[in-house]
Short mmCIF file of C-alpha atoms in Angstrom, two decimals:
data_model
loop_
_atom_site.label_atom_id
_atom_site.label_comp_id
_atom_site.label_asym_id
_atom_site.label_seq_id
_atom_site.Cartn_x
_atom_site.Cartn_y
_atom_site.Cartn_z
CA MET A 1 0.00 0.00 0.00
CA SER A 2 2.95 2.37 0.39
CA ASP A 3 2.96 3.26 -3.30
CA LEU A 4 -0.63 4.51 -3.05
CA ARG A 5 0.62 7.40 -0.95
CA LEU A 6 3.22 8.54 -3.46
CA GLU A 7 3.01 12.23 -4.35
CA PRO A 8 2.66 12.86 -7.18
CA VAL A 9 0.74 9.88 -8.59
CA PRO A 10 3.43 8.10 -10.63
CA LEU A 11 3.51 6.29 -13.89
CA TRP A 12 3.82 2.52 -13.43
CA ILE A 13 5.83 0.70 -16.09
CA ASN A 14 7.48 -2.71 -15.91
CA GLY A 15 6.68 -3.02 -12.21
CA LYS A 16 8.21 0.29 -11.16
CA SER A 17 6.94 3.78 -10.35
CA LEU A 18 8.39 6.44 -12.61
CA PRO A 19 8.32 9.91 -11.15
CA THR A 20 11.49 11.47 -12.56
CA SER A 21 13.46 14.54 -11.59
CA ASN A 22 12.46 16.38 -14.76
CA CYS A 23 8.91 15.02 -15.12
CA THR A 24 5.85 17.09 -15.97
CA VAL A 25 3.10 17.03 -13.36
CA PHE A 26 -0.47 18.28 -13.39
CA PRO A 27 -2.93 19.07 -10.58
CA VAL A 28 -5.96 16.93 -9.73
CA THR A 29 -8.80 19.09 -8.41
CA GLN A 30 -11.82 18.12 -6.36
CA SER A 31 -14.70 20.03 -7.95
CA ALA A 32 -16.84 20.07 -4.80
CA THR A 33 -14.24 22.17 -2.97
CA SER A 34 -12.18 23.58 -5.88
CA LYS A 35 -9.08 22.38 -4.04
CA THR A 36 -6.11 20.60 -5.56
CA VAL A 37 -6.03 17.25 -3.77
CA HIS A 38 -2.74 16.06 -5.28
CA HIS A 39 -0.67 16.02 -8.46
CA ALA A 40 0.10 13.33 -11.02
CA VAL A 41 3.01 12.65 -13.34
CA SER A 42 2.13 13.27 -16.98
CA ALA A 43 3.48 10.73 -19.47
CA SER A 44 5.66 11.75 -22.37
CA ILE A 45 5.84 10.07 -25.76
CA SER A 46 8.94 8.17 -24.64
CA ASP A 47 7.06 6.97 -21.53
CA ALA A 48 4.21 5.72 -23.74
CA ILE A 49 6.66 3.83 -25.95
CA TYR A 50 8.31 2.30 -22.89
CA ALA A 51 4.91 1.13 -21.60
CA ALA A 52 4.04 -0.47 -24.94
CA GLU A 53 7.41 -2.21 -25.16
CA SER A 54 7.08 -3.44 -21.58
CA SER A 55 3.68 -4.93 -22.41
CA LYS A 56 5.06 -6.59 -25.52
CA GLU A 57 7.90 -8.23 -23.63
CA ALA A 58 5.63 -9.44 -20.82
CA PHE A 59 3.12 -10.85 -23.30
CA GLN A 60 5.63 -13.40 -24.60
CA SER A 61 5.52 -15.26 -21.30
CA TRP A 62 2.09 -14.27 -19.92
CA LYS A 63 0.24 -15.71 -22.94
CA ARG A 64 1.65 -19.14 -22.07
CA VAL A 65 0.62 -19.07 -18.40
CA PRO A 66 -2.05 -21.68 -17.49
CA HIS A 67 -5.59 -20.40 -17.14
CA THR A 68 -5.61 -21.49 -13.49
CA THR A 69 -2.74 -19.10 -12.74
CA ARG A 70 -4.60 -16.25 -14.42
CA ARG A 71 -7.79 -17.15 -12.58
CA ASP A 72 -6.04 -17.18 -9.21
CA LEU A 73 -4.50 -13.76 -9.92
CA ILE A 74 -7.92 -12.25 -10.63
CA LEU A 75 -9.33 -13.75 -7.43
CA ARG A 76 -6.43 -12.30 -5.41
CA VAL A 77 -7.18 -8.89 -6.93
CA ALA A 78 -10.81 -9.25 -5.82
CA ALA A 79 -9.64 -10.05 -2.29
CA TYR A 80 -7.35 -7.01 -2.34
CA TYR A 81 -10.27 -4.79 -3.38
CA ASP A 82 -12.34 -6.15 -0.52
CA ALA A 83 -9.58 -5.68 2.05
CA ASN A 84 -8.86 -2.11 0.89
CA ALA A 85 -12.42 -0.99 0.10
CA ASP A 86 -12.26 2.11 2.29
CA ALA A 87 -9.18 3.39 0.46
CA PHE A 88 -10.81 2.84 -2.94
CA ILE A 89 -13.90 4.71 -1.77
CA SER A 90 -11.83 7.59 -0.38
CA HIS A 91 -9.89 8.01 -3.63
CA GLN A 92 -13.09 8.19 -5.71
CA VAL A 93 -14.76 10.77 -3.47
CA SER A 94 -11.59 12.84 -3.27
CA GLU A 95 -10.98 12.98 -7.01
CA THR A 96 -14.44 12.85 -8.64
CA SER A 97 -16.64 14.46 -5.94
CA CYS A 98 -19.02 11.52 -6.15
CA THR A 99 -21.14 10.50 -3.17
CA GLU A 100 -19.84 7.84 -0.83
CA ALA A 101 -22.79 5.65 -1.85
CA TRP A 102 -21.76 5.80 -5.52
CA ALA A 103 -18.14 5.04 -4.62
CA ARG A 104 -19.20 2.09 -2.50
CA GLN A 105 -21.40 0.78 -5.31
CA ASN A 106 -18.35 0.95 -7.59
CA ILE A 107 -16.18 -1.13 -5.29
CA ASP A 108 -18.93 -3.69 -4.64
CA LEU A 109 -19.70 -4.16 -8.34
CA ALA A 110 -16.03 -4.22 -9.30
CA ILE A 111 -15.45 -7.10 -6.89
CA ARG A 112 -18.39 -9.00 -8.39
CA TYR A 113 -16.99 -8.36 -11.88
CA LEU A 114 -13.60 -9.74 -10.87
CA LYS A 115 -15.08 -12.89 -9.41
CA GLU A 116 -17.27 -13.53 -12.46
CA ILE A 117 -14.37 -12.94 -14.86
CA ALA A 118 -12.29 -15.45 -12.87
CA ALA A 119 -15.14 -17.96 -13.01
CA CYS A 120 -15.46 -17.63 -16.80
CA ILE A 121 -11.80 -18.03 -17.75
CA SER A 122 -12.10 -21.76 -18.41
CA SER A 123 -15.11 -21.17 -20.70
CA VAL A 124 -12.89 -19.65 -23.40
CA THR A 125 -12.39 -22.77 -25.48
CA GLY A 126 -11.72 -23.65 -29.08
CA VAL A 127 -13.52 -26.21 -31.25
CA ILE A 128 -12.70 -29.14 -33.51
CA PRO A 129 -14.71 -28.49 -36.69
CA GLN A 130 -15.76 -31.05 -39.25
CA ILE A 131 -13.40 -31.05 -42.27
CA GLU A 132 -14.57 -32.09 -45.74
CA LYS A 133 -11.18 -33.49 -46.82
CA PRO A 134 -10.54 -37.15 -45.89
CA ASN A 135 -7.83 -37.93 -43.33
CA THR A 136 -7.71 -34.31 -42.24
CA MET A 137 -8.31 -32.78 -38.83
CA GLY A 138 -8.98 -29.16 -37.95
CA PHE A 139 -8.53 -27.25 -34.75
CA VAL A 140 -9.73 -23.72 -33.91
CA PHE A 141 -7.72 -22.33 -31.04
CA LYS A 142 -8.61 -19.27 -28.96
CA GLU A 143 -5.48 -17.20 -28.46
CA PRO A 144 -4.91 -13.87 -26.68
CA ILE A 145 -4.75 -11.09 -29.25
CA GLY A 146 -1.76 -9.36 -27.65
CA PRO A 147 -1.07 -6.17 -25.67
CA ILE A 148 -4.22 -4.08 -25.14
CA LEU A 149 -4.54 -0.32 -24.73
CA CYS A 150 -7.32 0.24 -22.17
CA ILE A 151 -8.61 3.82 -22.00
CA ALA A 152 -10.97 4.14 -19.04
CA PRO A 153 -13.25 6.98 -17.89
CA TRP A 154 -13.65 8.68 -14.53
CA ASN A 155 -17.42 8.45 -14.03
CA ALA A 156 -17.52 4.79 -12.95
CA ALA A 157 -13.84 4.80 -12.22
CA LEU A 158 -13.48 1.38 -10.61
CA ILE A 159 -16.12 -0.63 -12.44
CA LEU A 160 -15.20 0.16 -16.02
CA ALA A 161 -11.43 0.18 -15.69
CA THR A 162 -11.42 -3.01 -13.63
CA ARG A 163 -13.65 -4.86 -16.08
CA GLY A 164 -11.55 -4.16 -19.16
CA ILE A 165 -8.17 -4.68 -17.51
CA ALA A 166 -9.20 -7.90 -15.77
CA SER A 167 -10.86 -9.37 -18.88
CA ALA A 168 -7.78 -8.72 -21.00
CA ILE A 169 -5.31 -10.07 -18.44
CA ALA A 170 -7.54 -13.10 -17.75
CA THR A 171 -7.27 -14.21 -21.38
CA GLY A 172 -3.48 -13.93 -21.45
CA CYS A 173 -3.18 -10.40 -22.82
CA THR A 174 -1.06 -7.67 -21.26
CA VAL A 175 -2.29 -4.12 -20.78
CA VAL A 176 -1.22 -0.53 -21.16
CA PHE A 177 -3.74 1.30 -18.99
CA LYS A 178 -4.28 4.95 -19.88
CA ALA A 179 -5.81 6.26 -16.66
CA SER A 180 -8.13 9.25 -16.56
CA GLU A 181 -6.43 12.54 -15.75
CA LEU A 182 -9.43 13.31 -13.52
CA CYS A 183 -8.91 10.31 -11.21
CA PRO A 184 -5.34 9.02 -11.58
CA ARG A 185 -4.99 7.96 -7.94
CA THR A 186 -8.19 5.91 -8.07
CA HIS A 187 -6.90 4.24 -11.21
CA PHE A 188 -3.45 3.82 -9.73
CA ALA A 189 -5.06 1.89 -6.87
CA ILE A 190 -6.29 -0.63 -9.48
CA THR A 191 -2.79 -1.02 -10.88
CA GLN A 192 -1.38 -1.47 -7.41
CA ALA A 193 -4.03 -4.09 -6.63
CA PHE A 194 -2.77 -6.20 -9.54
CA THR A 195 0.82 -5.59 -8.48
CA GLU A 196 0.19 -6.58 -4.86
CA ALA A 197 -1.75 -9.64 -6.08
CA GLY A 198 1.33 -10.85 -7.94
CA ALA A 199 0.92 -9.72 -11.55
CA PRO A 200 4.31 -10.25 -13.25
CA LEU A 201 6.38 -7.27 -14.40
CA GLY A 202 4.93 -5.58 -17.46
CA VAL A 203 1.57 -7.38 -17.43
CA LEU A 204 -0.13 -4.14 -16.36
CA ASN A 205 1.47 -0.77 -17.07
CA GLN A 206 -0.23 2.53 -16.24
CA ILE A 207 0.23 6.00 -17.62
CA GLN A 208 -1.80 9.17 -17.30
CA VAL A 209 -1.29 12.37 -19.24
CA ARG A 210 -2.37 15.97 -18.94
CA ARG A 211 -5.15 16.91 -21.32
CA GLU A 212 -3.08 19.14 -23.61
CA ASP A 213 -0.74 16.23 -24.43
CA ALA A 214 -3.35 13.46 -24.50
CA ALA A 215 -3.97 13.30 -28.25
CA GLU A 216 -0.29 12.93 -29.17
CA VAL A 217 0.49 10.37 -26.47
CA THR A 218 -2.64 8.34 -27.24
CA GLU A 219 -1.84 8.18 -30.96
CA THR A 220 1.70 7.09 -30.11
CA LEU A 221 0.29 4.14 -28.19
CA ILE A 222 -2.28 3.18 -30.84
CA ALA A 223 0.37 3.41 -33.56
CA HIS A 224 2.90 1.27 -31.69
CA GLU A 225 3.32 -2.13 -33.33
CA ALA A 226 3.02 -3.88 -29.94
CA VAL A 227 -0.55 -2.68 -29.29
CA ARG A 228 -2.99 -5.09 -30.94
CA LYS A 229 -6.38 -3.75 -29.79
CA VAL A 230 -7.88 -0.68 -28.12
CA GLU A 231 -10.63 -0.69 -25.51
CA PHE A 232 -12.19 2.75 -25.12
CA ILE A 233 -15.04 3.79 -22.83
CA GLY A 234 -16.15 7.40 -23.01
CA SER A 235 -18.10 9.93 -25.03
CA ALA A 236 -19.18 9.40 -28.63
CA ALA A 237 -17.26 12.54 -29.63
CA VAL A 238 -13.95 11.21 -28.32
CA GLY A 239 -14.86 7.73 -29.54
CA LYS A 240 -14.99 9.03 -33.11
CA ILE A 241 -11.48 10.42 -32.74
CA ILE A 242 -10.16 7.18 -31.24
CA GLY A 243 -11.86 5.21 -34.01
CA GLN A 244 -10.32 7.36 -36.71
CA VAL A 245 -6.83 7.00 -35.24
CA ALA A 246 -7.26 3.25 -34.81
CA ALA A 247 -8.45 2.91 -38.42
CA LYS A 248 -5.37 4.81 -39.56
CA TYR A 249 -3.20 2.05 -38.06
CA LEU A 250 -5.64 -0.82 -38.73
CA LYS A 251 -6.18 -1.57 -35.03
CA PRO A 252 -9.47 -3.13 -33.86
CA VAL A 253 -11.43 -1.23 -31.22
CA LEU A 254 -13.89 -2.26 -28.51
CA MET A 255 -16.02 0.77 -27.65
CA GLU A 256 -18.71 1.57 -25.11
CA LEU A 257 -19.86 5.14 -25.68
CA GLY A 258 -22.60 7.52 -24.59
CA GLY A 259 -26.35 7.05 -24.47
CA LYS A 260 -29.69 8.79 -24.53
CA CYS A 261 -31.44 6.09 -22.58
CA PRO A 262 -35.26 5.97 -22.78
CA ALA A 263 -37.61 4.68 -20.08
CA ILE A 264 -40.98 3.60 -21.51
CA VAL A 265 -43.79 3.73 -18.96
CA LEU A 266 -46.81 1.73 -20.12
CA ASP A 267 -50.38 2.09 -18.90
CA ASP A 268 -50.18 -1.11 -16.80
CA ALA A 269 -47.00 -0.08 -14.97
CA ASP A 270 -46.49 0.39 -11.25
CA LEU A 271 -46.44 4.17 -11.65
CA GLU A 272 -45.14 5.01 -8.20
CA GLU A 273 -42.14 2.71 -8.53
CA ALA A 274 -41.55 3.80 -12.12
CA ALA A 275 -41.50 7.47 -11.13
CA LYS A 276 -39.10 6.81 -8.27
CA MET A 277 -36.66 4.78 -10.36
CA CYS A 278 -36.85 7.09 -13.40
CA ALA A 279 -36.05 10.08 -11.21
CA LEU A 280 -33.18 8.31 -9.48
CA GLY A 281 -31.90 7.03 -12.81
CA ALA A 282 -31.84 10.58 -14.15
CA VAL A 283 -29.96 12.23 -11.28
CA LEU A 284 -27.68 9.53 -9.83
CA HIS A 285 -24.03 10.68 -9.84
CA HIS A 286 -25.25 14.05 -11.18
CA GLY A 287 -26.42 12.28 -14.34
CA GLN A 288 -22.80 11.53 -15.30
CA ILE A 289 -23.50 7.93 -16.32
CA CYS A 290 -23.91 6.65 -19.85
CA PHE A 291 -26.85 4.55 -18.56
CA SER A 292 -28.66 7.56 -17.06
CA THR A 293 -32.37 7.93 -17.77
CA GLU A 294 -32.45 10.83 -20.24
CA ARG A 295 -35.86 10.35 -21.88
CA ILE A 296 -39.10 9.22 -20.22
CA ILE A 297 -41.85 8.11 -22.61
CA VAL A 298 -45.23 7.61 -20.94
CA HIS A 299 -48.52 6.23 -22.29
CA GLU A 300 -51.18 8.93 -22.53
CA LYS A 301 -53.69 6.91 -20.46
CA VAL A 302 -51.55 7.39 -17.35
CA ALA A 303 -49.60 10.50 -18.37
CA GLU A 304 -51.32 12.98 -16.06
CA LYS A 305 -50.90 10.83 -12.96
CA PHE A 306 -47.33 9.89 -13.84
CA GLN A 307 -46.35 13.50 -14.51
CA GLY A 308 -47.40 14.47 -11.01
CA LEU A 309 -45.48 11.57 -9.54
CA ILE A 310 -42.26 12.16 -11.46
CA VAL A 311 -42.25 15.89 -10.68
CA ASN A 312 -42.72 15.15 -6.99
CA GLU A 313 -39.92 12.56 -7.04
CA MET A 314 -37.50 14.89 -8.82
CA LYS A 315 -38.11 17.63 -6.27
CA GLY A 316 -36.77 15.28 -3.59
CA MET A 317 -33.72 14.10 -5.51
CA ALA A 318 -31.29 16.98 -4.88
CA ASP A 319 -29.34 15.07 -2.23
CA HIS A 320 -28.90 12.09 -4.57
CA ALA A 321 -27.63 14.22 -7.44
CA GLY A 322 -24.20 14.99 -6.00
CA THR A 323 -21.75 17.23 -7.84
CA ALA A 324 -20.29 17.37 -11.34
CA VAL A 325 -16.73 16.09 -11.61
CA ALA A 326 -15.51 19.29 -13.28
CA LYS A 327 -16.68 22.77 -14.18
CA SER A 328 -16.71 21.92 -17.89
CA ILE A 329 -19.06 18.95 -17.33
CA ALA A 330 -21.46 21.05 -15.25
CA GLN A 331 -21.31 23.87 -17.79
CA HIS A 332 -22.27 21.56 -20.65
CA ALA A 333 -25.25 20.18 -18.75
CA GLN A 334 -26.35 23.71 -17.86
CA ASP A 335 -25.93 24.92 -21.46
CA VAL A 336 -28.25 22.18 -22.70
CA LEU A 337 -30.91 23.29 -20.21
CA LYS A 338 -30.42 26.94 -21.13
CA ASP A 339 -31.03 26.03 -24.77
CA SER A 340 -34.34 24.43 -23.80
CA ALA A 341 -35.36 27.48 -21.81
CA THR A 342 -34.41 29.82 -24.66
CA LYS A 343 -36.44 27.80 -27.16
CA GLY A 344 -39.52 27.83 -24.98
CA ASP A 345 -39.58 24.25 -23.70
CA THR A 346 -41.74 23.72 -20.63
CA ILE A 347 -39.72 23.12 -17.48
CA LEU A 348 -41.89 21.05 -15.13
CA THR A 349 -39.44 21.20 -12.24
CA GLY A 350 -35.89 22.36 -11.64
CA GLY A 351 -34.24 24.75 -14.07
CA VAL A 352 -30.94 26.14 -15.23
CA ALA A 353 -29.64 27.38 -11.88
CA TYR A 354 -27.23 25.58 -9.55
CA HIS A 355 -28.56 24.75 -6.11
CA LYS A 356 -24.98 24.50 -4.83
CA PRO A 357 -21.58 24.86 -6.55
CA LEU A 358 -21.37 22.65 -9.67
CA SER A 359 -24.59 20.87 -8.68
CA LEU A 360 -27.60 21.49 -10.90
CA GLN A 361 -31.21 21.19 -9.86
CA PRO A 362 -32.92 17.91 -10.83
CA THR A 363 -34.92 18.97 -13.89
CA ILE A 364 -37.72 17.65 -16.10
CA ILE A 365 -38.37 19.16 -19.54
CA LEU A 366 -41.78 18.46 -21.09
CA ASN A 367 -41.97 17.31 -24.71
CA PRO A 368 -38.99 19.19 -26.24
CA LYS A 369 -38.98 19.35 -30.04
CA ASP A 370 -36.09 21.33 -31.48
CA SER A 371 -33.73 21.92 -28.58
CA ARG A 372 -30.39 20.27 -27.88
CA ILE A 373 -31.83 18.05 -25.15
CA VAL A 374 -33.81 16.02 -27.70
CA ASP A 375 -30.85 13.82 -28.64
CA GLU A 376 -27.76 15.28 -26.99
CA GLU A 377 -26.43 13.49 -23.95
CA THR A 378 -26.66 16.02 -21.13
CA PHE A 379 -24.47 14.25 -18.54
CA GLY A 380 -26.47 16.19 -15.98
CA PRO A 381 -29.37 15.50 -13.56
CA SER A 382 -32.16 16.08 -16.07
CA ALA A 383 -34.58 14.19 -18.30
CA SER A 384 -37.20 14.86 -20.94
CA LEU A 385 -40.82 13.68 -20.55
CA TYR A 386 -42.87 12.69 -23.60
CA VAL A 387 -46.48 11.50 -23.91
CA VAL A 388 -47.40 8.94 -26.59
CA PRO A 389 -50.70 7.29 -27.63
CA SER A 390 -49.53 3.71 -28.19
CA ASP A 391 -46.82 1.10 -27.82
CA ALA A 392 -45.84 1.60 -31.46
CA ALA A 393 -45.40 5.32 -30.90
CA ALA A 394 -43.27 4.64 -27.82
CA ILE A 395 -41.01 2.31 -29.80
CA GLU A 396 -40.71 4.79 -32.67
CA LEU A 397 -39.79 7.65 -30.34
CA ALA A 398 -37.34 5.55 -28.32
CA ASN A 399 -35.54 4.47 -31.50
CA ARG A 400 -35.41 8.04 -32.83
CA SER A 401 -31.90 8.57 -31.49
CA ALA A 402 -28.34 8.33 -32.68
CA TYR A 403 -27.62 6.28 -29.57
CA GLY A 404 -28.43 2.70 -28.61
CA LEU A 405 -27.03 1.78 -25.22
CA ASN A 406 -29.64 1.13 -22.52
CA ALA A 407 -33.45 1.23 -22.41
CA THR A 408 -36.01 0.36 -19.77
CA ILE A 409 -39.66 -0.64 -19.92
CA TRP A 410 -42.16 -0.34 -17.09
CA SER A 411 -45.02 -2.83 -17.33
CA THR A 412 -46.61 -5.73 -15.45
CA ASN A 413 -47.19 -7.67 -18.68
CA MET A 414 -44.15 -9.76 -19.60
CA GLU A 415 -45.36 -10.74 -23.09
CA ARG A 416 -46.02 -7.11 -23.99
CA THR A 417 -42.68 -6.07 -22.54
CA LEU A 418 -40.71 -8.68 -24.46
CA LYS A 419 -42.39 -7.74 -27.74
CA ILE A 420 -41.41 -4.10 -27.22
CA ALA A 421 -37.90 -5.04 -26.06
CA ARG A 422 -37.26 -6.95 -29.27
CA GLU A 423 -38.18 -3.86 -31.30
CA LEU A 424 -35.95 -1.44 -29.40
CA GLU A 425 -32.58 -0.64 -31.01
CA TYR A 426 -30.54 -0.89 -27.82
CA GLY A 427 -27.79 -3.16 -26.56
CA GLN A 428 -29.57 -3.70 -23.23
CA VAL A 429 -33.26 -3.48 -22.32
CA HIS A 430 -34.29 -3.81 -18.68
CA ALA A 431 -37.86 -4.22 -17.43
CA ASN A 432 -39.06 -2.66 -14.17
CA SER A 433 -35.55 -1.56 -13.22
CA ILE A 434 -33.54 1.59 -12.83
CA SER A 435 -31.69 2.29 -16.07
CA VAL A 436 -28.34 2.37 -14.25
CA TYR A 437 -28.19 -1.39 -14.10
CA THR A 438 -25.65 -3.96 -15.21
CA SER A 439 -24.93 -7.54 -14.27
CA PRO A 440 -21.47 -9.14 -14.26
CA THR A 441 -23.06 -12.24 -15.85
CA GLY A 442 -24.92 -10.44 -18.66
CA SER A 443 -23.64 -9.33 -22.05
CA GLN A 444 -23.18 -5.56 -22.27
CA GLY A 445 -22.47 -3.15 -25.10
CA GLY A 446 -23.98 -0.55 -27.39
CA VAL A 447 -25.31 -0.30 -30.92
CA LYS A 448 -25.43 2.67 -33.31
CA SER A 449 -23.46 5.61 -31.86
CA SER A 450 -23.18 3.90 -28.47
CA GLY A 451 -20.32 1.70 -29.63
CA PHE A 452 -19.63 -1.86 -30.70
CA GLY A 453 -18.38 -5.07 -29.17
CA ARG A 454 -19.56 -6.74 -25.98
CA GLN A 455 -18.23 -6.84 -22.44
CA ASN A 456 -18.89 -8.75 -19.19
CA ALA A 457 -18.28 -12.39 -18.29
CA LYS A 458 -17.51 -14.73 -21.21
CA TRP A 459 -18.44 -12.04 -23.77
CA GLY A 460 -15.78 -9.72 -22.37
CA LEU A 461 -13.18 -12.47 -22.44
CA GLU A 462 -14.01 -13.32 -26.06
CA ALA A 463 -13.34 -9.67 -26.96
CA PHE A 464 -9.63 -10.15 -26.22
CA VAL A 465 -8.97 -13.41 -28.05
CA VAL A 466 -8.65 -14.32 -31.73
CA ASP A 467 -9.41 -17.58 -33.52
CA LYS A 468 -6.58 -19.53 -35.10
CA PHE A 469 -7.44 -22.39 -37.46
CA VAL A 470 -4.88 -25.17 -37.63
CA SER A 471 -5.33 -28.17 -39.94
CA TRP A 472 -3.49 -31.50 -39.96
CA HIS A 473 -3.42 -33.39 -43.26
CA GLY A 474 -2.75 -37.12 -43.26
CA LYS A 475 -1.77 -39.22 -46.21
CA ALA A 476 -4.36 -39.64 -48.95
#
């Protein structure tokens, strides 16, 4: 644990911390207090190259390690998380200004992810296909693709970084982890967990970089011949840039991007529970979650009653909303609301003002038509409310989005719900649940502008392996 207290937060390459005498550092600020909580070393291009080369060297031996050894490593990491939960929670609150409840949810879910990934390692198996040629045998092997560049976000700092890193390492890949500049100490705690659990030198290398140098350093990593795949979780805007750079160097990419998640409330729903969960789904972590409830689509038969319920619930959600991670994030969310106000949208509750520094009021906009909030991810504690006459209209409106990450349906009729779910253009559809839901055992990923590829459990492991077909030809 001693390395966790290093100031500034170091780079970690080939099993060593790399603060240097002439290194560049940048401040990490807690938005809730506007105070600099610590500093972090910013990686240079040469540091990035060193990390990639370290991963390449380690891969030559790690790819040959038995799956039981990899499984045991992941389980030791889970035990480390559990034993050091308070430190992980403290780092998240300090750096991202999230609530303690959100930080605790991150550590609890991350531990469950680790255990499920460990349990699924032995499920990654090849096949022996039928071959049409006589006296010939074929084998399809599953092999680790190689060193992975994992670029993780700050908003679910433990869950998302842990999932990608652990899935890659579990399959025999090595990782260059580009930590978020907004939470480098939280992410460094992940790297140290793997180190303390016995990950060999170079299996997990971490860098972070100040924002003004990020593009150049990131392209250096993607371009490096050692890096065989990129996992990126973040906004669609940055995802497009990462995708373009990866295409330039013909590198495959696994992406989970933003969302404009709809909640469809049918006329047979439990309206009280739906209103409570839709409101919480909209404001949790100040709306800074790609699974946040951003659009609520209610059947006209129950619209009046539901509107009263959702407004009342949102009025009581201020304490759950928390604080934006940075001024720029809060400003964007506020600008989207200001655009609605300027264009005459009806604000049912809340508004454009902060109720405390960098914490917006929980807000509901009624039936917007031409404003930015229609299909722009707000990343703030707000949602739009629409009224529709039928199931078909609800499906049409829900699908009228560039995004396709998460959707929810509120109904007591399973057959009706499943029919609607099959028509929704989303990677996940949850019934009678808060939209901010994931399961370590369930496939997860986006469609359309919400990304491509799947994560979690065996699906996440399959993302980091490639098929190799080997044939053996006997004598004719």
